[in-house]
Tab-separated table of C-alpha atoms in Angstrom:
chain	number	residue	atom	x	y	z
A	1	MET	CA	135.809	119.903	105.983
A	2	ALA	CA	135.673	122.303	103.060
A	3	GLN	CA	136.019	120.934	99.545
A	4	THR	CA	136.614	122.627	96.238
A	5	LYS	CA	133.840	121.480	93.946
A	6	GLY	CA	134.901	119.602	90.845
A	7	THR	CA	138.580	118.802	91.434
A	8	ALA	CA	138.239	117.180	94.861
A	9	ARG	CA	135.137	115.308	93.832
A	10	ALA	CA	136.727	114.068	90.587
A	11	ARG	CA	139.699	112.612	92.426
A	12	THR	CA	137.461	110.527	94.686
A	13	THR	CA	134.806	109.416	92.211
A	14	LYS	CA	136.033	105.835	91.743
A	15	LEU	CA	137.973	103.396	93.890
A	16	LYS	CA	139.788	100.618	92.058
A	17	SER	CA	139.463	97.069	93.335
A	18	PHE	CA	142.830	95.497	92.512
A	19	ASN	CA	144.192	91.930	92.710
A	20	PRO	CA	147.847	92.216	93.824
A	21	CYS	CA	148.560	88.602	92.857
A	22	THR	CA	147.576	89.046	89.220
A	23	GLY	CA	147.900	92.784	88.652
A	24	GLU	CA	144.368	93.042	87.273
A	25	THR	CA	141.726	95.599	88.168
A	26	LEU	CA	138.699	93.684	89.420
A	27	THR	CA	136.109	96.478	89.408
A	28	GLU	CA	135.593	100.129	90.250
A	29	ILE	CA	133.443	101.341	93.125
A	30	ARG	CA	132.064	104.835	93.564
A	31	ALA	CA	133.420	106.834	96.476
A	32	ASN	CA	131.084	108.914	98.632
A	33	THR	CA	131.367	112.691	98.752
A	34	ALA	CA	131.894	114.602	101.979
A	35	GLY	CA	128.297	115.814	101.801
A	36	GLU	CA	126.995	112.265	101.513
A	37	VAL	CA	129.082	111.183	104.499
A	38	ALA	CA	127.586	113.973	106.599
A	39	ASP	CA	124.096	112.948	105.488
A	40	PHE	CA	124.728	109.326	106.475
A	41	VAL	CA	125.853	110.387	109.949
A	42	THR	CA	122.731	112.550	110.290
A	43	ALA	CA	120.552	109.590	109.289
A	44	ALA	CA	122.352	107.357	111.791
A	45	ARG	CA	121.762	109.926	114.528
A	46	LYS	CA	118.026	110.028	113.786
A	47	VAL	CA	117.583	106.272	114.236
A	48	ALA	CA	120.026	105.987	117.162
A	49	PRO	CA	117.358	106.477	119.893
A	50	GLU	CA	115.163	103.748	118.388
A	51	TRP	CA	118.081	101.299	118.194
A	52	ALA	CA	119.209	102.148	121.731
A	53	ALA	CA	115.680	101.595	123.046
A	54	ILE	CA	115.693	97.949	121.940
A	55	PRO	CA	116.786	95.749	124.882
A	56	PRO	CA	120.226	94.097	124.493
A	57	ALA	CA	118.658	90.675	123.979
A	58	GLY	CA	116.510	92.100	121.183
A	59	ARG	CA	119.499	93.697	119.458
A	60	ALA	CA	121.332	90.393	119.755
A	61	ARG	CA	118.489	88.597	117.987
A	62	MET	CA	118.604	91.112	115.144
A	63	LEU	CA	122.382	90.927	114.843
A	64	LYS	CA	122.104	87.145	114.715
A	65	GLU	CA	120.652	87.651	111.236
A	66	VAL	CA	123.894	89.387	110.230
A	67	ARG	CA	125.820	86.308	111.296
A	68	HIS	CA	123.466	84.126	109.269
A	69	SER	CA	123.972	86.452	106.311
A	70	ILE	CA	127.729	85.862	106.571
A	71	TYR	CA	127.063	82.120	106.369
A	72	ASP	CA	124.906	82.663	103.298
A	73	HIS	CA	127.603	84.747	101.551
A	74	MET	CA	130.612	82.811	102.883
A	75	ASP	CA	132.086	81.740	99.540
A	76	ASP	CA	131.772	85.200	97.995
A	77	ILE	CA	133.324	86.860	101.044
A	78	VAL	CA	136.295	84.487	101.129
A	79	GLU	CA	136.903	84.911	97.405
A	80	THR	CA	136.709	88.708	97.640
A	81	VAL	CA	139.062	88.934	100.628
A	82	SER	CA	141.533	86.590	98.929
A	83	ALA	CA	141.427	88.480	95.638
A	84	GLU	CA	141.729	92.018	97.023
A	85	CYS	CA	144.289	91.262	99.738
A	86	GLY	CA	146.394	88.777	97.785
A	87	LYS	CA	146.184	86.248	100.612
A	88	PRO	CA	145.546	82.498	100.241
A	89	ARG	CA	141.881	81.487	100.470
A	90	THR	CA	142.641	79.425	103.569
A	91	GLU	CA	143.899	82.551	105.328
A	92	ALA	CA	140.925	84.578	104.146
A	93	LEU	CA	138.612	81.971	105.679
A	94	THR	CA	140.471	81.273	108.937
A	95	HIS	CA	141.791	84.761	109.739
A	96	ASP	CA	139.068	87.038	108.371
A	97	VAL	CA	135.713	85.296	108.104
A	98	LEU	CA	135.583	82.619	110.812
A	99	PRO	CA	136.862	84.917	113.606
A	100	THR	CA	134.108	87.362	112.653
A	101	VAL	CA	131.459	84.677	112.982
A	102	LEU	CA	132.834	83.513	116.339
A	103	ALA	CA	133.020	87.080	117.668
A	104	LEU	CA	129.409	87.778	116.682
A	105	LEU	CA	128.317	84.523	118.312
A	106	TYR	CA	130.157	85.498	121.514
A	107	TYR	CA	128.499	88.926	121.641
A	108	GLU	CA	125.078	87.379	120.984
A	109	ARG	CA	125.481	85.171	124.021
A	110	THR	CA	127.069	87.683	126.395
A	111	ALA	CA	125.949	91.203	125.458
A	112	ALA	CA	122.822	91.210	127.639
A	113	LYS	CA	124.850	90.031	130.637
A	114	HIS	CA	127.619	92.589	130.198
A	115	LEU	CA	125.185	95.475	129.645
A	116	ARG	CA	123.055	94.656	132.689
A	117	SER	CA	122.666	97.404	135.306
A	118	LYS	CA	125.009	96.803	138.250
A	119	ARG	CA	124.470	97.848	141.834
A	120	VAL	CA	127.565	99.276	143.536
A	121	GLY	CA	128.369	100.371	147.082
A	122	GLY	CA	126.572	97.418	148.603
A	123	VAL	CA	128.097	97.964	152.054
A	124	VAL	CA	128.372	101.721	152.483
A	125	GLY	CA	125.214	102.623	150.531
A	126	PRO	CA	122.633	100.927	152.767
A	127	ALA	CA	124.347	102.296	155.887
A	128	LEU	CA	123.860	105.828	154.525
A	129	GLY	CA	120.371	105.115	153.253
A	130	ILE	CA	121.320	105.471	149.558
A	131	ALA	CA	121.593	103.173	146.559
A	132	ALA	CA	123.856	103.464	143.507
A	133	HIS	CA	123.894	101.689	140.166
A	134	VAL	CA	126.088	101.648	137.099
A	135	ASP	CA	124.053	101.800	133.896
A	136	TRP	CA	125.537	101.482	130.433
A	137	ARG	CA	124.341	104.082	127.925
A	138	PRO	CA	125.255	104.140	124.221
A	139	PHE	CA	127.208	107.097	122.834
A	140	GLY	CA	124.943	107.538	119.804
A	141	VAL	CA	126.736	107.395	116.442
A	142	VAL	CA	130.107	105.628	116.325
A	143	GLY	CA	132.291	106.271	113.275
A	144	CYS	CA	134.665	103.439	112.383
A	145	ILE	CA	137.698	103.585	110.087
A	146	THR	CA	139.279	100.192	109.445
A	147	PRO	CA	142.310	98.811	107.560
A	148	TRP	CA	143.079	96.630	104.564
A	149	ASN	CA	145.143	93.813	106.090
A	150	TYR	CA	142.131	92.028	107.657
A	151	PRO	CA	139.389	94.044	106.007
A	152	PHE	CA	136.427	91.880	107.023
A	153	PHE	CA	137.385	90.830	110.551
A	154	LEU	CA	138.745	94.172	111.760
A	155	ALA	CA	135.732	96.017	110.371
A	156	PHE	CA	133.469	93.847	112.514
A	157	MET	CA	135.789	94.197	115.509
A	158	ALA	CA	135.092	97.918	115.261
A	159	ILE	CA	131.356	97.917	114.566
A	160	ALA	CA	130.073	94.807	116.382
A	161	PRO	CA	130.694	95.924	120.000
A	162	ALA	CA	129.214	99.338	119.194
A	163	LEU	CA	126.074	97.824	117.647
A	164	PHE	CA	125.503	95.333	120.453
A	165	ALA	CA	125.916	98.183	122.966
A	166	GLY	CA	123.106	100.148	121.309
A	167	ASN	CA	125.019	102.555	119.079
A	168	THR	CA	124.449	103.126	115.400
A	169	VAL	CA	127.593	102.969	113.264
A	170	VAL	CA	129.005	104.492	110.097
A	171	LEU	CA	131.881	102.406	108.758
A	172	LYS	CA	134.575	103.545	106.339
A	173	PRO	CA	136.508	100.448	105.250
A	174	SER	CA	139.890	100.830	103.595
A	175	GLU	CA	139.936	102.288	100.098
A	176	VAL	CA	142.519	99.582	99.276
A	177	THR	CA	139.870	96.841	99.646
A	178	PRO	CA	136.611	98.511	98.561
A	179	GLN	CA	134.986	95.337	97.272
A	180	VAL	CA	135.255	93.793	100.746
A	181	GLY	CA	133.442	96.913	101.937
A	182	GLU	CA	130.613	96.045	99.564
A	183	ARG	CA	130.458	92.498	100.974
A	184	ILE	CA	130.163	94.023	104.460
A	185	ARG	CA	127.342	96.255	103.238
A	186	GLU	CA	125.505	93.179	101.929
A	187	VAL	CA	125.675	91.185	105.163
A	188	LEU	CA	124.503	94.197	107.210
A	189	GLU	CA	121.284	94.505	105.181
A	190	PRO	CA	119.123	92.618	107.741
A	191	LEU	CA	119.503	95.550	110.161
A	192	PRO	CA	117.079	98.503	110.111
A	193	ALA	CA	117.977	101.328	107.726
A	194	GLY	CA	120.517	103.755	109.157
A	195	VAL	CA	121.687	101.478	111.977
A	196	ALA	CA	124.850	100.305	110.176
A	197	THR	CA	126.016	102.281	107.156
A	198	VAL	CA	129.052	101.589	104.941
A	199	ILE	CA	130.661	104.546	103.188
A	200	GLN	CA	133.385	104.251	100.558
A	201	GLY	CA	136.358	106.529	100.037
A	202	GLY	CA	139.861	107.486	101.001
A	203	ALA	CA	141.271	110.180	103.256
A	204	ARG	CA	138.611	112.752	102.337
A	205	ALA	CA	135.794	110.412	103.293
A	206	GLY	CA	137.575	109.637	106.561
A	207	ALA	CA	138.040	113.340	107.295
A	208	ALA	CA	134.360	113.979	106.539
A	209	LEU	CA	133.368	111.216	108.964
A	210	ILE	CA	135.507	112.774	111.703
A	211	ASP	CA	134.163	116.253	110.995
A	212	ALA	CA	130.487	115.178	110.818
A	213	PRO	CA	131.056	114.822	113.805
A	214	CYS	CA	130.342	111.401	115.313
A	215	ASP	CA	129.799	110.797	119.032
A	216	LYS	CA	132.738	108.407	119.214
A	217	LEU	CA	135.394	107.199	116.775
A	218	CYS	CA	137.091	103.827	116.403
A	219	PHE	CA	140.229	103.494	114.291
A	220	VAL	CA	142.371	100.464	113.452
A	221	GLY	CA	145.494	101.199	111.423
A	222	SER	CA	148.890	102.883	111.428
A	223	PRO	CA	150.260	105.244	114.086
A	224	ALA	CA	150.771	107.957	111.440
A	225	THR	CA	147.099	107.939	110.442
A	226	GLY	CA	146.075	107.567	114.067
A	227	ARG	CA	147.800	110.860	114.920
A	228	LYS	CA	145.872	112.645	112.164
A	229	ILE	CA	142.574	111.189	113.364
A	230	ALA	CA	143.305	112.200	116.964
A	231	GLN	CA	144.008	115.761	115.821
A	232	GLY	CA	140.784	115.907	113.824
A	233	ALA	CA	138.745	114.428	116.665
A	234	ALA	CA	140.223	116.879	119.146
A	235	LYS	CA	138.511	119.775	117.347
A	236	HIS	CA	135.146	118.304	118.370
A	237	LEU	CA	136.328	116.681	121.639
A	238	THR	CA	135.223	113.363	120.134
A	239	PRO	CA	136.450	110.373	122.179
A	240	VAL	CA	138.573	107.965	120.148
A	241	VAL	CA	139.564	104.327	120.636
A	242	MET	CA	142.484	103.110	118.513
A	243	GLU	CA	144.369	99.916	117.796
A	244	LEU	CA	147.630	100.762	116.059
A	245	GLY	CA	150.588	98.830	114.653
A	246	GLY	CA	153.513	97.391	116.571
A	247	GLN	CA	156.921	95.838	116.077
A	248	ASP	CA	156.999	92.547	117.873
A	249	ALA	CA	159.914	90.428	119.017
A	250	ALA	CA	160.391	86.729	119.765
A	251	ILE	CA	162.979	85.702	122.360
A	252	VAL	CA	164.378	82.189	121.962
A	253	CYS	CA	165.922	80.833	125.171
A	254	ASP	CA	168.294	77.934	125.776
A	255	ASP	CA	165.604	75.441	126.851
A	256	THR	CA	163.344	75.885	123.829
A	257	ASP	CA	161.791	73.106	121.773
A	258	MET	CA	163.485	74.126	118.529
A	259	ASP	CA	161.057	72.383	116.170
A	260	VAL	CA	158.018	74.016	117.760
A	261	THR	CA	159.759	77.385	118.061
A	262	THR	CA	160.971	77.636	114.485
A	263	SER	CA	157.541	76.618	113.182
A	264	GLY	CA	155.850	79.179	115.417
A	265	VAL	CA	158.212	81.983	114.444
A	266	LEU	CA	157.881	81.139	110.759
A	267	TRP	CA	154.080	81.192	110.912
A	268	SER	CA	153.882	84.351	113.000
A	269	ALA	CA	156.342	86.215	110.787
A	270	PHE	CA	154.846	85.354	107.400
A	271	PHE	CA	151.099	84.702	107.720
A	272	ASN	CA	149.252	87.313	105.683
A	273	ALA	CA	152.664	87.998	104.074
A	274	GLY	CA	153.772	89.556	107.360
A	275	GLN	CA	151.114	92.282	107.167
A	276	THR	CA	149.855	91.834	110.727
A	277	CYS	CA	150.165	94.182	113.700
A	278	SER	CA	151.218	91.279	115.929
A	279	SER	CA	153.489	89.446	113.493
A	280	ILE	CA	157.036	88.642	114.625
A	281	GLU	CA	159.478	91.071	113.033
A	282	ARG	CA	162.565	90.507	115.178
A	283	VAL	CA	163.978	87.361	116.740
A	284	TYR	CA	166.561	87.327	119.520
A	285	VAL	CA	168.256	83.931	119.869
A	286	THR	CA	170.787	82.862	122.508
A	287	GLN	CA	174.246	82.138	121.121
A	288	THR	CA	173.887	78.485	122.119
A	289	ASN	CA	170.872	78.004	119.853
A	290	ALA	CA	171.703	80.418	117.046
A	291	SER	CA	173.055	77.923	114.503
A	292	GLU	CA	170.322	75.331	115.021
A	293	PHE	CA	167.583	77.965	114.958
A	294	ARG	CA	168.905	79.443	111.728
A	295	GLU	CA	169.236	76.045	110.067
A	296	GLN	CA	165.733	74.864	110.950
A	297	LEU	CA	164.045	78.171	110.166
A	298	LEU	CA	165.616	78.465	106.713
A	299	ALA	CA	164.880	74.810	105.890
A	300	LYS	CA	161.201	75.283	106.701
A	301	LEU	CA	161.060	78.611	104.897
A	302	ALA	CA	162.403	76.968	101.734
A	303	ARG	CA	159.365	74.664	101.660
A	304	LEU	CA	156.794	77.471	101.630
A	305	ARG	CA	154.863	77.942	98.387
A	306	GLN	CA	154.228	81.522	97.351
A	307	GLY	CA	151.656	82.477	94.745
A	308	TYR	CA	147.903	82.793	94.301
A	309	GLY	CA	145.254	80.270	95.287
A	310	ASP	CA	146.231	77.070	97.095
A	311	VAL	CA	149.558	78.322	98.497
A	312	ASP	CA	151.219	79.122	101.830
A	313	VAL	CA	152.128	82.781	101.267
A	314	GLY	CA	150.414	85.313	99.040
A	315	SER	CA	151.461	88.776	97.933
A	316	LEU	CA	151.630	92.123	99.651
A	317	THR	CA	148.377	94.030	99.360
A	318	PHE	CA	149.239	97.440	97.951
A	319	LYS	CA	152.210	99.120	96.324
A	320	PRO	CA	153.383	101.389	99.170
A	321	GLN	CA	153.794	98.262	101.309
A	322	LEU	CA	156.060	96.670	98.705
A	323	GLU	CA	158.085	99.870	98.396
A	324	THR	CA	158.578	99.990	102.169
A	325	VAL	CA	159.807	96.397	102.312
A	326	GLU	CA	162.238	96.928	99.428
A	327	ARG	CA	163.548	100.142	100.948
A	328	HIS	CA	164.123	98.503	104.341
A	329	VAL	CA	165.972	95.531	102.875
A	330	LYS	CA	168.172	97.760	100.700
A	331	ASP	CA	169.014	99.979	103.678
A	332	ALA	CA	169.898	96.995	105.884
A	333	VAL	CA	172.217	95.475	103.295
A	334	ALA	CA	173.923	98.826	102.699
A	335	LYS	CA	174.609	99.067	106.431
A	336	GLY	CA	176.120	95.592	106.757
A	337	ALA	CA	173.264	93.128	107.256
A	338	THR	CA	173.234	89.745	105.525
A	339	VAL	CA	170.202	88.429	103.640
A	340	LEU	CA	169.827	84.720	104.464
A	341	ALA	CA	166.659	84.195	102.406
A	342	GLY	CA	164.463	86.238	100.127
A	343	GLY	CA	165.517	89.849	99.755
A	344	ASN	CA	164.473	92.300	97.085
A	345	GLY	CA	163.469	89.698	94.577
A	346	SER	CA	160.000	91.005	93.824
A	347	LYS	CA	158.738	90.861	90.267
A	348	SER	CA	158.830	94.182	88.493
A	349	GLY	CA	156.822	95.408	85.583
A	350	ASP	CA	154.048	92.803	85.695
A	351	GLY	CA	151.792	94.725	88.101
A	352	THR	CA	151.897	92.108	90.860
A	353	LEU	CA	153.063	92.767	94.426
A	354	PHE	CA	154.868	89.568	95.380
A	355	SER	CA	157.767	89.950	97.781
A	356	PRO	CA	159.646	86.823	98.892
A	357	PRO	CA	159.608	85.957	102.609
A	358	THR	CA	162.888	87.426	103.814
A	359	VAL	CA	165.246	86.630	106.695
A	360	ILE	CA	168.034	89.100	107.511
A	361	GLU	CA	170.891	88.557	109.974
A	362	GLY	CA	173.158	91.113	111.581
A	363	VAL	CA	170.536	93.805	112.038
A	364	ASN	CA	171.131	96.756	114.367
A	365	SER	CA	169.144	99.766	115.532
A	366	ASP	CA	170.742	102.073	112.943
A	367	MET	CA	168.834	100.291	110.175
A	368	ASP	CA	165.319	101.253	109.048
A	369	VAL	CA	164.228	97.638	109.352
């Protein structure tokens, strides 16, 4: 993708690492230019045949060292995820780091089995004097663009299957959490040069990765960005796999265990401050249970501690997210909804991005929320 020298490069020189719970800038990290991104993809393509030639069991042994590197850097990773995302350290550990370790362990143990050549047509083939097999071949270079809400785990969910399958990868983590991207770079160091590369940058770096082009793309993020990536990939006929956002509902029936249900809905709605593609955003409750559900949910919500560190709920991660929440709540109230808890009570002027866990009643499909 063409760039105008000077202005475009100046705008993408530095990415700010920001703590949304304190409002402080943690550090600045240099963004890669479009030319550098293209060079990284070229380097990944050069080493791709060597990586693909290693048997699956051999790749698994090498990727085991990445898992061990995560163990070695565990405290730093948890602290970085917590600081850049604004989530409690417990959530950073249990939702970002430990699932990554378990996923890598699973692939180590199963990759060779799943990638084994398979004979098909066992009945018809011999009768016709022929034999057929399914063999799994790597694409080559897989470009991965991953989000900020689970910046460590979702990055590995994109790159790990590709690496175990014999592809080289070029990863662009979110520009909102660039320091987590640096932690990912560190734990990938045991792999041969060019096999797994981390680039830093925003939309221009992502566009450069798409235009390199790669042999396959993986994207985790919003539907709006997903549409743009699909359009860019279509120019090169690059296959794309995507995992996009959703709006998920809970349905509470008459025979529910109300204590278990209200606890489950509360957790699913507000873990990671609600910034999860599978979090509960709407709850439909039968009229019989409505009063009891409301009473228990609000009582449990009132006990949650919001803040930074050893708390239950952290902050939102970046400013556009806070603006969206505030706009949705304001629109719902203007159209007749009732705020039962929370609402637009975020702090203003101190640089933090706290937004109180909010429950709204009387919502209809005319409202943005």
